Short mmCIF file of C-alpha atoms in Angstrom, two decimals:
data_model
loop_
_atom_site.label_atom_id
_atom_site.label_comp_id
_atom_site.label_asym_id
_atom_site.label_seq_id
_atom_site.Cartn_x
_atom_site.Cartn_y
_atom_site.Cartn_z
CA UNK B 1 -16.29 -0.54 4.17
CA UNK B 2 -13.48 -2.89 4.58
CA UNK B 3 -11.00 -1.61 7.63
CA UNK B 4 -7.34 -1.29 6.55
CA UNK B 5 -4.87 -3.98 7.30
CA UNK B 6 -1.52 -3.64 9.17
CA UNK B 7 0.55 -3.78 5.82
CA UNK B 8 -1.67 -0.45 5.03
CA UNK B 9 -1.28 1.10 8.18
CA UNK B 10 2.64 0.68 7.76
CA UNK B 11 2.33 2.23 4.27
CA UNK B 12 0.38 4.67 5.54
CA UNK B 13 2.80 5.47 8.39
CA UNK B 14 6.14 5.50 6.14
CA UNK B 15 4.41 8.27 3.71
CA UNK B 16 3.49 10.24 6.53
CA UNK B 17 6.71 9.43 8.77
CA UNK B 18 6.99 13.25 10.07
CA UNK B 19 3.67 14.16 11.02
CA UNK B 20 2.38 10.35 12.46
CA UNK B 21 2.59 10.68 16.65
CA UNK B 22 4.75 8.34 18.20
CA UNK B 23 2.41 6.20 20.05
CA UNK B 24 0.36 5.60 17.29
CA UNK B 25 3.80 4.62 15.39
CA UNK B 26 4.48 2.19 18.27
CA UNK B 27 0.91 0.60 18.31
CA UNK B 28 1.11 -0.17 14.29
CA UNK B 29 5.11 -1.86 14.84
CA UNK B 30 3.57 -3.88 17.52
CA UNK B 31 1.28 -5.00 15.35
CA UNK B 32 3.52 -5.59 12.37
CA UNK B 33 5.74 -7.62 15.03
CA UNK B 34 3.33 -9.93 16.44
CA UNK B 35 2.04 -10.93 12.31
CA UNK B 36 5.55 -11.66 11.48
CA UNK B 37 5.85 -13.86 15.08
CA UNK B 38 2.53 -15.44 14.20
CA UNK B 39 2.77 -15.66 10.88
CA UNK B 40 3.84 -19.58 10.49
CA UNK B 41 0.90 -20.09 13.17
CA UNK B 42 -2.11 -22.49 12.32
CA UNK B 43 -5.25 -21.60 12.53
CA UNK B 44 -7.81 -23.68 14.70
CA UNK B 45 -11.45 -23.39 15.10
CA UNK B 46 -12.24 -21.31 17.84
CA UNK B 47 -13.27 -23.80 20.54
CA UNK B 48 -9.77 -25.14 20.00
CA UNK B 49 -8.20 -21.21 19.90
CA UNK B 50 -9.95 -20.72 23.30
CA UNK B 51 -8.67 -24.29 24.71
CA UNK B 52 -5.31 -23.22 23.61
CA UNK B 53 -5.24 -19.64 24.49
CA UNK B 54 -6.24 -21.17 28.34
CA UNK B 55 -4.01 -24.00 28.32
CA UNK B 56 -0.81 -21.40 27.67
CA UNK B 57 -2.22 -18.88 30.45
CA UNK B 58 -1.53 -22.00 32.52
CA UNK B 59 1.81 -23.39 30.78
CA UNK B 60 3.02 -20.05 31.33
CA UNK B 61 4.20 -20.46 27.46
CA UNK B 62 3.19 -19.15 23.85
CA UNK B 63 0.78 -20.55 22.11
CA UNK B 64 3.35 -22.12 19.84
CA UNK B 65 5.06 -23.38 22.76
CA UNK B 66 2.14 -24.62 24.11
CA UNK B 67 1.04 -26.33 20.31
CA UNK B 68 4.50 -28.10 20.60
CA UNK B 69 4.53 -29.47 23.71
CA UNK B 70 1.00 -31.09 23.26
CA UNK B 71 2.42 -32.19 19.92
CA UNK B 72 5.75 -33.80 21.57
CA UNK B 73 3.47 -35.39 24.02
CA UNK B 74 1.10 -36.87 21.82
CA UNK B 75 3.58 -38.31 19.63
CA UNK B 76 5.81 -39.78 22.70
CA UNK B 77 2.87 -41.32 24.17
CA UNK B 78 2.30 -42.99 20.58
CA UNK B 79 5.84 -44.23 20.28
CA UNK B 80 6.68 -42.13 17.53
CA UNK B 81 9.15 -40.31 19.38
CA UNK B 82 11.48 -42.53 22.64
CA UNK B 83 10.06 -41.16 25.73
CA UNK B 84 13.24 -38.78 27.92
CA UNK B 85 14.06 -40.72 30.72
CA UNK B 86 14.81 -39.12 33.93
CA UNK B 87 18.02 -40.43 36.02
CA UNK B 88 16.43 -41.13 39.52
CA UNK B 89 19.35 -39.10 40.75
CA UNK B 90 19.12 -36.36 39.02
CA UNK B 91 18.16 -33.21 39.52
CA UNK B 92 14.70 -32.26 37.68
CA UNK B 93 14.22 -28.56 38.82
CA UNK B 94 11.34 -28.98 40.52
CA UNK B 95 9.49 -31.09 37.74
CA UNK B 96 8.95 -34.83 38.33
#
């Protein structure tokens, strides 16, 4: 038996709007909310998920975030992008 999706779950909710408890009501909109943030997201094979999911922990940033950077990185370090060049007198917020 195939589970519902969140799309269901929603449907589900709206027909049902008066009688569905509010923290079940909040669990399904969190879900909805973090498909539509994800939704443009790629999906990697899971050794590269895992590497990802770890490497944001670390960043401190979103996955996407984190995706980006790497990307801007990668293609600076190839030339396809000029490299930002820091002004030895200026101030860097604590990043060198």
């Amino acid at each position: 038996m195939k589970t519902p999706d969140t799309a269901t779950h929603l449907e589900d909710a709206a027909d049902r709007i008066a009688d569905i408890p509010r923290a079940d009501l909040q669990v399904i909109l969190r879900r909805a909310a973090l498909l539509l943030r994800n939704s443009g997201s790629i999906a990697y094979e899971d050794d590269m998920e895992e590497a990802l999911r770890d490497l944001s922990g670390e960043f401190g940033k979103t996955r996407n975030d984190t995706i980006r950077f790497i990307v801007r990185e990668w293609m600076e370090k190839n030339t396809y992008l000029p490299v930002q060049m820091l002004d030895e007198d200026g101030d860097v917020d604590g990043e060198a």
